Short mmCIF file of C-alpha atoms in Angstrom, two decimals:
data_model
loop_
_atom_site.label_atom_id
_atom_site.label_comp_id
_atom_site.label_asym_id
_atom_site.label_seq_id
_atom_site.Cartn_x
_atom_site.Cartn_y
_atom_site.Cartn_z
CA UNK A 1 -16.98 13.97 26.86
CA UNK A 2 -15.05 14.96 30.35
CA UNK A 3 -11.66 14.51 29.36
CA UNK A 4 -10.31 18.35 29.03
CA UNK A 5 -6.82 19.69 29.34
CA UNK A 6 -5.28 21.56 31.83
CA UNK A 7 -3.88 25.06 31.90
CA UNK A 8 -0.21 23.13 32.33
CA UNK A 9 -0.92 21.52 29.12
CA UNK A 10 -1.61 18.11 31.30
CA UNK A 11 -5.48 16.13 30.53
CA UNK A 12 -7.72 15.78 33.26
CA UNK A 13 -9.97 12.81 33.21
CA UNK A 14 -12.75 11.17 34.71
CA UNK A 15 -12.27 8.24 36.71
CA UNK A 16 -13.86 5.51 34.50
CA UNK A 17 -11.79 8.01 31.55
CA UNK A 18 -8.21 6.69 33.75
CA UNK A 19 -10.12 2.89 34.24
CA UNK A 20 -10.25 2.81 30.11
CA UNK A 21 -7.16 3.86 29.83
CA UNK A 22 -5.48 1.30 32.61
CA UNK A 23 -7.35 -0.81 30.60
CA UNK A 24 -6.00 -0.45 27.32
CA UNK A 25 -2.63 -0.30 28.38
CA UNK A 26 -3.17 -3.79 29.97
CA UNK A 27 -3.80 -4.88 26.84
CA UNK A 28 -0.53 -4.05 25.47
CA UNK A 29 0.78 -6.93 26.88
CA UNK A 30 -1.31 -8.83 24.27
CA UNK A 31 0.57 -9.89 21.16
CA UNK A 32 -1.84 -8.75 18.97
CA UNK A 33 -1.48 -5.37 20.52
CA UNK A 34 1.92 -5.16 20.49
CA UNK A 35 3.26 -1.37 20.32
CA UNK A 36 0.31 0.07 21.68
CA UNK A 37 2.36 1.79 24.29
CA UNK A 38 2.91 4.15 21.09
CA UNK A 39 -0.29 5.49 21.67
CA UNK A 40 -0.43 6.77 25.13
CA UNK A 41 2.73 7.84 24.05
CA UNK A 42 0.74 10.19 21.66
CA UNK A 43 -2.07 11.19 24.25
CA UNK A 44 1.10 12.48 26.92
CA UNK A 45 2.86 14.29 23.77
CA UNK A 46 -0.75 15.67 22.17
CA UNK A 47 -3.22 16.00 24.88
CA UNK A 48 -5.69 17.85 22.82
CA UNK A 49 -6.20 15.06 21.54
CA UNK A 50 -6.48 12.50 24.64
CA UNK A 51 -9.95 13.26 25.07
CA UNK A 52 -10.45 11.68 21.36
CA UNK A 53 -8.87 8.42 21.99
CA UNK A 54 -10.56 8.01 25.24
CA UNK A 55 -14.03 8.34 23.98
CA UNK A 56 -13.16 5.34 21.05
CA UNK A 57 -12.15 3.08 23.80
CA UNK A 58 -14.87 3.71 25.82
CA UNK A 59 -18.01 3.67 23.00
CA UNK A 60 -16.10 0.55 21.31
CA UNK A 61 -14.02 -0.89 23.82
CA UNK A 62 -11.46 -2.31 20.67
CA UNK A 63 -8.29 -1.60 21.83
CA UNK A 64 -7.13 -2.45 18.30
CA UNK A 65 -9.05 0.37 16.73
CA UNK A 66 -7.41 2.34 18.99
CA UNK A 67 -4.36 1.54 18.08
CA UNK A 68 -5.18 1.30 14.53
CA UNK A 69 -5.76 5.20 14.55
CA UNK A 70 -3.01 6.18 16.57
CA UNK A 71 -0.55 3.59 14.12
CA UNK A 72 -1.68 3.97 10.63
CA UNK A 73 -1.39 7.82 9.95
CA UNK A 74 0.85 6.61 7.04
CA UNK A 75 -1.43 4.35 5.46
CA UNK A 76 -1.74 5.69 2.81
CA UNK A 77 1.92 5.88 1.59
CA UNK A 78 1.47 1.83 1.21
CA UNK A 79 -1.30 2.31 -0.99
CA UNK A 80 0.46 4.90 -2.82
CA UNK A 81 3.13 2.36 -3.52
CA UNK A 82 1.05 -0.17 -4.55
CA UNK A 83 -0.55 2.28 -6.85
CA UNK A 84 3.10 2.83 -8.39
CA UNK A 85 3.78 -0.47 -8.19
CA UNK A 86 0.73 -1.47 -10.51
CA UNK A 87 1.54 1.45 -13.13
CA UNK A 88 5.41 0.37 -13.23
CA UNK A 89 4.88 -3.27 -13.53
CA UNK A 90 1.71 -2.72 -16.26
CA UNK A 91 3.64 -0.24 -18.35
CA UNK A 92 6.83 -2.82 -17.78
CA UNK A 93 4.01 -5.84 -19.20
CA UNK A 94 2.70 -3.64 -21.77
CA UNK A 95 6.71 -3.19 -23.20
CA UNK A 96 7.06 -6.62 -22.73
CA UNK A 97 4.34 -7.42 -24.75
CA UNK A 98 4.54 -4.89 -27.43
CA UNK A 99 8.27 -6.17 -27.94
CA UNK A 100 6.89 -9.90 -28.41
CA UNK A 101 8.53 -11.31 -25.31
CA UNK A 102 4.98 -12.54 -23.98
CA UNK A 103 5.40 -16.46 -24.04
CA UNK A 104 3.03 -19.45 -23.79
CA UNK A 105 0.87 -18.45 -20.71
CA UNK A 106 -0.32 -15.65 -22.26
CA UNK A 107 -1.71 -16.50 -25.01
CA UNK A 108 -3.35 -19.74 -23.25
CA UNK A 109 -4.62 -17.80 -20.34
CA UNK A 110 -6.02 -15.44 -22.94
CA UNK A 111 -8.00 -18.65 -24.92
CA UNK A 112 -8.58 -19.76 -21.48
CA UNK A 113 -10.52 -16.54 -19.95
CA UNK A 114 -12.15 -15.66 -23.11
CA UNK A 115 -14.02 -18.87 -22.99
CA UNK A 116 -15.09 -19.00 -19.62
CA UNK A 117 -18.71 -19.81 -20.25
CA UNK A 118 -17.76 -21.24 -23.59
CA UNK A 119 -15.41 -24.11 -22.78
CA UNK A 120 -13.14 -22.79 -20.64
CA UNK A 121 -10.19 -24.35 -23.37
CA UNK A 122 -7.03 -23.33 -24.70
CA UNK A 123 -5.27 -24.60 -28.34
CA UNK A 124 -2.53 -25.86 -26.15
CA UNK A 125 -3.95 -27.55 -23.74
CA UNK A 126 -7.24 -28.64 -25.74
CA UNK A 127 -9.06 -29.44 -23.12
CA UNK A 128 -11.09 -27.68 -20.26
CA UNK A 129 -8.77 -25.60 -18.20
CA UNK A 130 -9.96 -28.02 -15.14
CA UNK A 131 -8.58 -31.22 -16.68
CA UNK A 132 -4.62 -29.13 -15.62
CA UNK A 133 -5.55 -26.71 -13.04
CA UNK A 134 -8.31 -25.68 -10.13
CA UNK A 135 -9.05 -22.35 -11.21
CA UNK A 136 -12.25 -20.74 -10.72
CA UNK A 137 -10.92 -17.57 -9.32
CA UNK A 138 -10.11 -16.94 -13.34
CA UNK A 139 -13.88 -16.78 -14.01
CA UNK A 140 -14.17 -12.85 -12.99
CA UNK A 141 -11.55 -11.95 -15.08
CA UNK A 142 -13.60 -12.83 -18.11
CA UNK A 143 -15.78 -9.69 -18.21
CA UNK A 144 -12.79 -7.21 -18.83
CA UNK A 145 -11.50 -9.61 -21.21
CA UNK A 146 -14.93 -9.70 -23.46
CA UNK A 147 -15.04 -5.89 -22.94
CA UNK A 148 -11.78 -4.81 -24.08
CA UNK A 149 -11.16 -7.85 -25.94
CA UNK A 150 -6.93 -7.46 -25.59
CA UNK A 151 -4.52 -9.65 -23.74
CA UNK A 152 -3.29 -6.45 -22.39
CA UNK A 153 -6.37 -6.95 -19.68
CA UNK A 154 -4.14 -9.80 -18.05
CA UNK A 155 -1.13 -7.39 -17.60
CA UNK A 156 -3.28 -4.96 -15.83
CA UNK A 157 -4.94 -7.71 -13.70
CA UNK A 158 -1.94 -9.63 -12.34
CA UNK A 159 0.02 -5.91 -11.73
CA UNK A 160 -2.69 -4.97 -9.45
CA UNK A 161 -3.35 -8.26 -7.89
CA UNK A 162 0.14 -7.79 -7.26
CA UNK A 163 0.41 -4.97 -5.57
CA UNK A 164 -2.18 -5.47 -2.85
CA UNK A 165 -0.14 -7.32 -1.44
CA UNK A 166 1.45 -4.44 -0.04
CA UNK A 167 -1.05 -2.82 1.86
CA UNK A 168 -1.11 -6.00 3.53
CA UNK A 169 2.18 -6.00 4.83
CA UNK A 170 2.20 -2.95 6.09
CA UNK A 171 -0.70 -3.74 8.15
CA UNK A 172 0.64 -6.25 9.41
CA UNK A 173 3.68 -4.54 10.40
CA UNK A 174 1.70 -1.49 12.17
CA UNK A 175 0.78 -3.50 14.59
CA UNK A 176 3.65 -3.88 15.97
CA UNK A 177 6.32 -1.27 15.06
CA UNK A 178 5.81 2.99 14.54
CA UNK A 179 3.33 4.05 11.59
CA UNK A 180 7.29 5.18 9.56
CA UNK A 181 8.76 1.97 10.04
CA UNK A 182 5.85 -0.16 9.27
CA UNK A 183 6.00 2.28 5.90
CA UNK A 184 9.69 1.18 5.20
CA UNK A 185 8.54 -2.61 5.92
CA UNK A 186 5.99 -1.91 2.75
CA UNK A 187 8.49 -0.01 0.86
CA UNK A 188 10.48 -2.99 0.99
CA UNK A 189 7.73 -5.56 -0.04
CA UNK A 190 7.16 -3.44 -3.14
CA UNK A 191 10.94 -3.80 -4.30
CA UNK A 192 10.90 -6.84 -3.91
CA UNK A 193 12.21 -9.00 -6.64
CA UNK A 194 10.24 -12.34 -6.33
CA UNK A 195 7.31 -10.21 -6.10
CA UNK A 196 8.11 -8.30 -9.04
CA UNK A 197 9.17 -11.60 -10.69
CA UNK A 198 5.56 -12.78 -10.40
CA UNK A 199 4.13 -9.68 -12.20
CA UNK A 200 6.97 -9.53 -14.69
CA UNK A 201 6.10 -12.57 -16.68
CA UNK A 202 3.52 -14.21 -18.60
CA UNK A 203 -0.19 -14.05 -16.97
CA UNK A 204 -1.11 -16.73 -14.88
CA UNK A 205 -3.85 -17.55 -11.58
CA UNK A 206 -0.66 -17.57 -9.74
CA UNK A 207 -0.95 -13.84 -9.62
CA UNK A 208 -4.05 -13.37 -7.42
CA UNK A 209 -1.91 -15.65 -4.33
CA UNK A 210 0.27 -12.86 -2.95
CA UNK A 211 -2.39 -10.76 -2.04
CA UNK A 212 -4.99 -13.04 -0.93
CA UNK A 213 -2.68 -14.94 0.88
CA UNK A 214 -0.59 -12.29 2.51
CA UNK A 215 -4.49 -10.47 3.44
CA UNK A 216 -5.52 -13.85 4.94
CA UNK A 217 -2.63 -13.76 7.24
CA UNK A 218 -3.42 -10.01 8.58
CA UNK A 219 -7.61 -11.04 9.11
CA UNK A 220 -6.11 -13.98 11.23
CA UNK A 221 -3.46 -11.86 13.06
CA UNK A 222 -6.23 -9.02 13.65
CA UNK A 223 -8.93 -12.02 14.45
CA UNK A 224 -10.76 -11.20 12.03
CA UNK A 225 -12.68 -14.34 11.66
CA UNK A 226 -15.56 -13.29 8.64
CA UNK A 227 -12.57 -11.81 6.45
CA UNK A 228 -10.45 -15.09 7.16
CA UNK A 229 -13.07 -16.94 6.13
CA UNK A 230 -13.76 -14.74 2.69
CA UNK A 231 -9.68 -14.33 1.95
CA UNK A 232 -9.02 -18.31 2.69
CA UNK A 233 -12.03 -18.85 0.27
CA UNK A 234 -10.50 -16.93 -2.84
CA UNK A 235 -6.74 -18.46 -2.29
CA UNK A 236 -8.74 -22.21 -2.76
CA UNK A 237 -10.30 -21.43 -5.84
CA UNK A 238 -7.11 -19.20 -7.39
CA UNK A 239 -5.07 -23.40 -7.87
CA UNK A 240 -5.06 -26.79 -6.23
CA UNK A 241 -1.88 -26.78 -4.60
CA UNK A 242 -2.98 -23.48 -2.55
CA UNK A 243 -5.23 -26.33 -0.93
CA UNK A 244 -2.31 -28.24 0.74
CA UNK A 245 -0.85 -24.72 1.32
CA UNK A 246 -4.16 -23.91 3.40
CA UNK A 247 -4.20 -27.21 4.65
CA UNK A 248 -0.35 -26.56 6.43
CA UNK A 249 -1.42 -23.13 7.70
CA UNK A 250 -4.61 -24.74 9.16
CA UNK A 251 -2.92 -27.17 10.65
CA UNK A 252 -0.17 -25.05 12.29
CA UNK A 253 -2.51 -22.58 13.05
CA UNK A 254 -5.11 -25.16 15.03
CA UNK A 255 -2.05 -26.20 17.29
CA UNK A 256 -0.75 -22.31 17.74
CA UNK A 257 -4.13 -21.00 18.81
CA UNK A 258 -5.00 -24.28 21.13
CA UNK A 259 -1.92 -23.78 22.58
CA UNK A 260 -3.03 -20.20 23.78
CA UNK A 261 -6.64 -21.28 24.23
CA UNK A 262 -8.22 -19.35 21.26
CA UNK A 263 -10.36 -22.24 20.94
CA UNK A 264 -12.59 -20.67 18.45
CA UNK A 265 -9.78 -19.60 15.89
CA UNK A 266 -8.14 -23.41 16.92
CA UNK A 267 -11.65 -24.53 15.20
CA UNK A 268 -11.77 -22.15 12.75
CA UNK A 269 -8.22 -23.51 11.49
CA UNK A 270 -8.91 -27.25 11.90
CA UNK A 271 -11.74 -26.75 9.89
CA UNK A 272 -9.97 -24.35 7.16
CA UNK A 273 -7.45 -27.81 7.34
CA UNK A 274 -10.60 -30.05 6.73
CA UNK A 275 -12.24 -27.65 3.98
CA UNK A 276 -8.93 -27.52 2.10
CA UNK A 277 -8.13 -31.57 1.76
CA UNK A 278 -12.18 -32.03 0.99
CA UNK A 279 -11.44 -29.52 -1.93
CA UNK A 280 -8.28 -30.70 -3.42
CA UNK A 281 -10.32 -34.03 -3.08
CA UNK A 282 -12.83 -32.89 -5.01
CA UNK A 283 -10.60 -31.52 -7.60
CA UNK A 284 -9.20 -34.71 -8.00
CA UNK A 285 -11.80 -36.93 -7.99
CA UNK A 286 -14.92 -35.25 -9.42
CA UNK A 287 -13.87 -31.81 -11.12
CA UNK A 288 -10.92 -33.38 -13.48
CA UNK A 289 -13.16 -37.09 -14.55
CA UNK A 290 -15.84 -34.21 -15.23
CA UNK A 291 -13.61 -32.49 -17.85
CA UNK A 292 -13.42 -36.33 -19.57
CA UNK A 293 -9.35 -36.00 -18.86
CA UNK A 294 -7.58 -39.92 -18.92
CA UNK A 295 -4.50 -39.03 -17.82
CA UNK A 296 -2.96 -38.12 -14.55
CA UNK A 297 -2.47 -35.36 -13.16
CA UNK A 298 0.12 -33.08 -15.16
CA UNK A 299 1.99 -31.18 -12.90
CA UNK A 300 3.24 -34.38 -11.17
CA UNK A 301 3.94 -35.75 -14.33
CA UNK A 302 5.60 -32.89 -15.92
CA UNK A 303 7.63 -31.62 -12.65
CA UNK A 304 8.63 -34.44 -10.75
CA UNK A 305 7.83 -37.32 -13.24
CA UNK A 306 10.44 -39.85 -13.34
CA UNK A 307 11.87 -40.20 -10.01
CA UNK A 308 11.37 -41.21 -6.63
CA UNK A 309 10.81 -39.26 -3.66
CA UNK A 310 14.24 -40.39 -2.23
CA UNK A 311 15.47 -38.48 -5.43
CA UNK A 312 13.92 -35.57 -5.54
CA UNK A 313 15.03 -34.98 -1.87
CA UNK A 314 18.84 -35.95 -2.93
CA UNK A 315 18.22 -32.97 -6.13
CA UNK A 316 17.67 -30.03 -3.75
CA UNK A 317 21.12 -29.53 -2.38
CA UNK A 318 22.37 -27.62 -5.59
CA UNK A 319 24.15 -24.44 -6.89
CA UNK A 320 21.21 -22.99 -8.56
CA UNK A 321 19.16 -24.08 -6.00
CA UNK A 322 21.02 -22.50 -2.59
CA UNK A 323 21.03 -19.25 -5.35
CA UNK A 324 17.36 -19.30 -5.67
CA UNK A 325 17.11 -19.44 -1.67
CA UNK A 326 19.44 -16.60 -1.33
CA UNK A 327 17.76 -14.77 -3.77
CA UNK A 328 14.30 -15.36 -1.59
CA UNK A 329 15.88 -13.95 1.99
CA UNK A 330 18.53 -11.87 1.44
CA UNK A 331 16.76 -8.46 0.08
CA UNK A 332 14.86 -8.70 2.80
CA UNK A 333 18.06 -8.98 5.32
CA UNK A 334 17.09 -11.81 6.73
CA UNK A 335 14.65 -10.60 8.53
CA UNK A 336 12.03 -13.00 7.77
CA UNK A 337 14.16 -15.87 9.17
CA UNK A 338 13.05 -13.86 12.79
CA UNK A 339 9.84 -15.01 13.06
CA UNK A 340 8.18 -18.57 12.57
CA UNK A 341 5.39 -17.44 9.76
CA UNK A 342 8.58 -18.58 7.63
CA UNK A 343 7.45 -22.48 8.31
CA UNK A 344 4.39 -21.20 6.01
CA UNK A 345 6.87 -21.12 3.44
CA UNK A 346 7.92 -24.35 3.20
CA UNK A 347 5.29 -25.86 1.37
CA UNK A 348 5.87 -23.34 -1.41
CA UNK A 349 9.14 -23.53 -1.08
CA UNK A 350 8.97 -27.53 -1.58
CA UNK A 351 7.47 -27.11 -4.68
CA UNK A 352 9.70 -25.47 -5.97
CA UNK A 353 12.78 -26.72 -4.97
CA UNK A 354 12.11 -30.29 -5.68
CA UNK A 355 10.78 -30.00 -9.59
CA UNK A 356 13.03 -31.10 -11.40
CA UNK A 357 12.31 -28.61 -14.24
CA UNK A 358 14.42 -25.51 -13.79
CA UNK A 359 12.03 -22.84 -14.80
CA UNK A 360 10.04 -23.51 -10.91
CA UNK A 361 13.39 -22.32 -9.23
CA UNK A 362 13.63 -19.32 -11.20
CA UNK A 363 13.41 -15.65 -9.84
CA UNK A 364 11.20 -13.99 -12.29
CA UNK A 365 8.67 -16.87 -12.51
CA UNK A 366 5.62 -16.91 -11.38
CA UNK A 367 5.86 -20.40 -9.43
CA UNK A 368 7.16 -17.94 -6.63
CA UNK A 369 3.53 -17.05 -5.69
CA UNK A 370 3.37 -19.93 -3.86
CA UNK A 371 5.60 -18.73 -0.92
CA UNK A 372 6.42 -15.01 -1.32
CA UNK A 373 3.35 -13.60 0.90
CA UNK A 374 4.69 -16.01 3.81
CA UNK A 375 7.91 -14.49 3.72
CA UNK A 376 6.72 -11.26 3.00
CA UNK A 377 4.69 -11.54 6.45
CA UNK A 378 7.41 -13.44 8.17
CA UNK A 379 9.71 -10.09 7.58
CA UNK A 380 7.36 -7.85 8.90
CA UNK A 381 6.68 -9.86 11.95
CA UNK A 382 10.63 -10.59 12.29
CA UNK A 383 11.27 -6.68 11.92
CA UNK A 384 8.89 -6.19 14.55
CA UNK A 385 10.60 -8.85 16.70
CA UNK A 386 13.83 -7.28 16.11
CA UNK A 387 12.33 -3.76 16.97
CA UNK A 388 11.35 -4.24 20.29
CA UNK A 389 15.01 -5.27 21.11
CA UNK A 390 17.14 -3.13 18.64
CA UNK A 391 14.85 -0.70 16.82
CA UNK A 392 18.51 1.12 15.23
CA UNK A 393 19.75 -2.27 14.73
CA UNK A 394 16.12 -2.91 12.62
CA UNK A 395 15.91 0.79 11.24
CA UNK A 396 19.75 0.32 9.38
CA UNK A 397 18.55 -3.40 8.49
CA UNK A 398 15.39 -1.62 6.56
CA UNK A 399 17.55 0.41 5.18
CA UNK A 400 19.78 -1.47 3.73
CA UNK A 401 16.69 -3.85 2.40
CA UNK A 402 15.53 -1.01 0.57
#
């Protein structure tokens, strides 16, 4: 170490001390190091502890970890609301449940889980949980089912799945915005009603997409290509239709990353794309005739059975419809309309909006996992947009949100 400070209260530094420093600024030019001015920021205000953040560019040379320690001091307020989000929304299941508004999911995802190794069947559906849905994520559930033997496991489970989701967003938002609005930004995320919507109802695998998806998104916005990999993995086995959801974001993201000549995340997201078609594929073809199902597929039949494309388009444009879209954007300000994450929403979105069965354009439902941790993501990147122009402008925004 050679970096010391000054009697003036200035740090004096080496010369290849200054070169890592020129060179980590450089990098804040980088997208994915947006804000990282913030830092040197810190080393001109705190110069005891300059010498510190020299010495982990130099041994590492990751800017990001850098700026990871000079950004996420409050870290640990986001986990502290997703620890009060899980104890609200489990005692909130457990009234729920006590008071006998638990519903039909419950009870079949209760049958279902219980016999994981034993048929994997509900009463209702009487037939292997694969015939309706591609669910293997629900497999490590079963062991705190067969322990505590109560349905009261699921309400637990989906609160907490639930409320990672939060961590997530803030560390997204870190990257690019101070450590106390990046807290706000999570703050916000954990009032959120759709997100709250998806805990506050009956158990279902819909409960593990937030957070898997949402973390997915910050291990590809911090390159994080092993943790991409895992996260991408566990949002294909939570239902099918996450595999047309990875399939869009592979897709986008293959054409976003060749167009700034990542060429190895470009591969790595044509071939989530590939992966994610072969699996729905597989689901279709091999894991459903496996289950001896003759039918068709059930969620076609039972949500948009019965008309044609042309009218499921022509059903959109409704009351309750435009309600459930204003519902989606406007606790969040419209922030998330900022950044262009929000096209990740539109397959989600799609699904909704064109059943034909009211209950999937519902607030409160759990069909909202499939596009709440895009536009959870898209706010925190659009409030980091906005910051960089109008941080009072984004600060009264948050405020409001909250």
């Amino acid at each position: 170490m050679t970096a010391c400070a000054a009697e003036d209260g200035t740090v004096s530094m080496e010369p290849d001390e200054q070169a890592a420093i020129q060179t980590a600024k450089a990098a804040s030019t980088h997208e994915r190091t947006e804000g990282i001015g913030a830092t040197f920021r810190l080393i001109g205000e705190h110069p005891p502890q300059a010498a510190f953040l020299v010495t982990i560019v130099k041994s590492s040379g990751d800017v990001e970890a850098l700026e990871t320690f000079s950004k996420s001091r409050l870290g640990w307020v986001a986990w502290m609301a997703a620890l009060a989000y899980a104890i609200a929304y489990t005692w909130l299941g457990f009234e729920r449940y006590r008071s006998y508004h638990a519903s039909y999911d419950e009870g079949l995802f209760t049958q279902v889980i219980g016999s994981a190794f034993s048929g994997f069947r509900s009463t209702p559906e009487g037939i292997n949980h694969f015939a309706f849905h591609f669910s293997p994520v629900l497999y490590i559930v079963a062991p705190l089912l067969w322990i505590w033997k109560t349905p009261a496991v699921l309400i637990v489970v989906g609160s907490v799945a639930c409320a990672l989701t939060i961590p997530a967003v803030y560390y997204i938002a870190v990257r690019r915005v101070p450590d106390r609005i990046a807290v706000l930004i999570a703050l916000v995320a954990a009032l959120y009603p759709a997100l709250g919507g998806v805990s506050f109802t009956d158990f279902t695998e819909n409960v593990f997409a937030p957070a898997s998806a949402a973390w997915l998104l910050w291990a590809i916005d911090g390159r994080r290509m092993a943790a991409a990999a895992c996260f991408a993995a566990v949002c294909l086995s939570i239902k099918e239709d996450q595999a047309l959801f990875m399939a869009f974001l592979g897709v986008l993201g293959a054409a976003y990353f060749w167009r700034r000549r990542e060429r190895e995340w470009a591969f790595f997201s044509a071939g989530l794309a590939v992966v994610s078609l072969a699996t729905l594929a597989l689901f279709l073809t091999v894991v459903r005739h496996s289950t001896g199902a003759f039918y068709g597929y059930p969620s076609i039949r039972d949500f948009y059975g019965g008309a044609s494309p042309a009218q499921l388009v022509a059903g959109v444009p409704t009351w309750d419809k435009l309600h459930y879209l204003v519902g989606a954007t406007l606790p969040l300000s419209g922030l998330c309309r900022l950044s262009e994450c929000m096209l990740l929403a539109l397959p989600g979105l799609a699904e909704c909006l064109l059943s034909r069965v009211p209950v999937a354009y519902m607030l409160g439902q759990h069909y909202a996992a499939t596009w709440v941790p895009y536009v959870l993501v898209a706010f925190a990147l659009g409030a980091g947009r906005l910051w960089k122009r109008e941080p009072r402008v984004t600060s009264a925004l948050l405020a409001a949100s909250v």
